[in-house]
CSV table of C-alpha atoms in Angstrom, one decimal:
chain,number,residue,atom,x,y,z
A,494,MET,CA,43.0,91.1,179.8
A,495,GLY,CA,42.1,87.5,178.8
A,496,LYS,CA,39.1,85.5,179.3
A,497,PHE,CA,38.3,83.1,182.2
A,498,VAL,CA,37.6,79.5,181.3
A,499,ALA,CA,36.3,76.8,183.6
A,500,VAL,CA,38.9,74.0,183.7
A,501,CYS,CA,37.8,71.5,186.4
A,502,ARG,CA,35.8,71.0,189.5
A,503,VAL,CA,37.4,71.8,192.9
A,504,GLU,CA,37.0,68.1,194.1
A,505,GLN,CA,39.2,67.0,191.2
A,506,VAL,CA,42.2,68.7,192.7
A,507,ALA,CA,43.6,66.9,195.7
A,508,GLU,CA,45.4,68.9,198.4
A,509,GLY,CA,49.1,69.0,197.8
A,510,ARG,CA,48.9,67.4,194.3
A,511,GLY,CA,49.0,68.8,190.8
A,512,PHE,CA,46.2,68.4,188.3
A,513,PRO,CA,46.8,68.7,184.6
A,514,VAL,CA,44.3,70.5,182.3
A,515,GLU,CA,44.4,71.9,178.8
A,516,VAL,CA,43.0,75.4,178.2
A,517,ASP,CA,42.8,76.7,174.6
A,518,GLY,CA,45.7,74.5,173.6
A,519,LEU,CA,47.8,75.4,176.6
A,520,ARG,CA,48.9,72.9,179.2
A,521,VAL,CA,48.2,74.2,182.7
A,522,ALA,CA,48.8,72.7,186.1
A,523,ILE,CA,46.3,73.4,188.8
A,524,TYR,CA,47.4,73.0,192.4
A,525,ARG,CA,45.6,73.1,195.8
A,526,ASN,CA,47.6,74.2,198.8
A,527,ARG,CA,46.0,75.0,202.1
A,528,ASP,CA,42.6,75.3,200.3
A,529,ARG,CA,44.0,77.9,197.9
A,530,TYR,CA,44.2,77.2,194.2
A,531,PHE,CA,47.0,78.1,191.8
A,532,ALA,CA,47.5,77.7,188.1
A,533,LEU,CA,51.0,77.5,186.5
A,534,SER,CA,52.4,76.5,183.2
A,535,GLY,CA,52.0,72.8,182.7
A,536,ARG,CA,55.5,72.1,181.4
A,537,CYS,CA,58.8,72.5,183.4
A,538,PRO,CA,61.4,74.7,181.6
A,539,HIS,CA,64.2,72.2,182.5
A,540,ALA,CA,63.2,69.1,180.6
A,541,ASN,CA,59.5,69.7,179.6
A,542,GLY,CA,58.3,67.7,182.6
A,543,PRO,CA,54.6,67.4,183.2
A,544,MET,CA,54.0,69.8,186.1
A,545,GLY,CA,50.4,68.7,186.5
A,546,LEU,CA,51.7,65.3,187.7
A,547,GLY,CA,53.8,66.9,190.3
A,548,TRP,CA,53.0,67.8,193.9
A,549,VAL,CA,53.4,70.6,196.5
A,550,GLU,CA,56.0,71.0,199.2
A,551,ASP,CA,56.4,74.0,201.4
A,552,GLY,CA,54.3,76.3,199.1
A,553,GLU,CA,56.2,75.2,196.0
A,554,ALA,CA,55.2,73.1,193.0
A,555,VAL,CA,57.6,70.2,192.4
A,556,CYS,CA,58.3,68.8,188.9
A,557,PRO,CA,58.1,65.0,189.0
A,558,LEU,CA,61.0,64.5,186.6
A,559,HIS,CA,64.0,66.2,188.3
A,560,ARG,CA,62.3,67.9,191.3
A,561,TRP,CA,62.8,71.4,190.1
A,562,ARG,CA,60.7,73.6,192.5
A,563,PHE,CA,58.5,76.7,191.7
A,564,ASN,CA,56.9,79.1,194.0
A,565,LEU,CA,53.1,78.7,193.7
A,566,ALA,CA,52.4,82.4,194.2
A,567,THR,CA,55.0,83.8,191.7
A,568,GLY,CA,56.0,80.9,189.5
A,569,ARG,CA,59.7,81.6,190.1
A,570,CYS,CA,62.0,78.6,190.2
A,571,THR,CA,63.7,78.2,193.6
A,572,THR,CA,66.0,75.4,192.4
A,573,VAL,CA,67.8,77.2,189.6
A,574,ARG,CA,67.9,81.0,189.4
A,575,GLY,CA,66.5,82.7,186.3
A,576,HIS,CA,63.8,80.2,185.4
A,577,ALA,CA,60.0,80.5,186.0
A,578,LEU,CA,56.6,79.1,185.1
A,579,HIS,CA,53.9,81.4,183.8
A,580,ARG,CA,51.4,82.0,186.6
A,581,TYR,CA,47.7,82.2,185.5
A,582,TRP,CA,45.1,84.0,187.5
A,583,CYS,CA,42.5,81.6,188.8
A,584,ALA,CA,39.3,81.8,190.7
A,585,VAL,CA,36.8,79.4,192.3
A,586,ARG,CA,33.1,80.0,191.4
A,587,GLU,CA,30.2,77.6,192.1
A,588,GLY,CA,32.6,74.7,192.7
A,589,GLN,CA,34.6,75.2,189.5
A,590,ILE,CA,38.1,76.4,189.0
A,591,TRP,CA,38.4,79.2,186.4
A,592,VAL,CA,41.7,80.2,184.7
A,593,GLU,CA,42.4,83.4,182.9
A,594,VAL,CA,44.0,82.7,179.5
């Protein structure tokens, strides 16, 4: 079990948009979808695209470079089979988003 680290405030993450953060040297993308928060790897496995600059469509994070899509709940790629983003546990406490690393 890892440790939880505060990465940003909830108001920094717009609905349907990614928000890039760095946690202990790891790039992580925070997403807000229907007032739920998700944390996924910050780099797309296809071309190292910045996932934190992407957006959400139909419950999936979309990479801004080539539009690869990843399920927010699982991290699995829905564009090309066999790829995934690491999903980090996250929680909201006192207006801050905490990510387990």
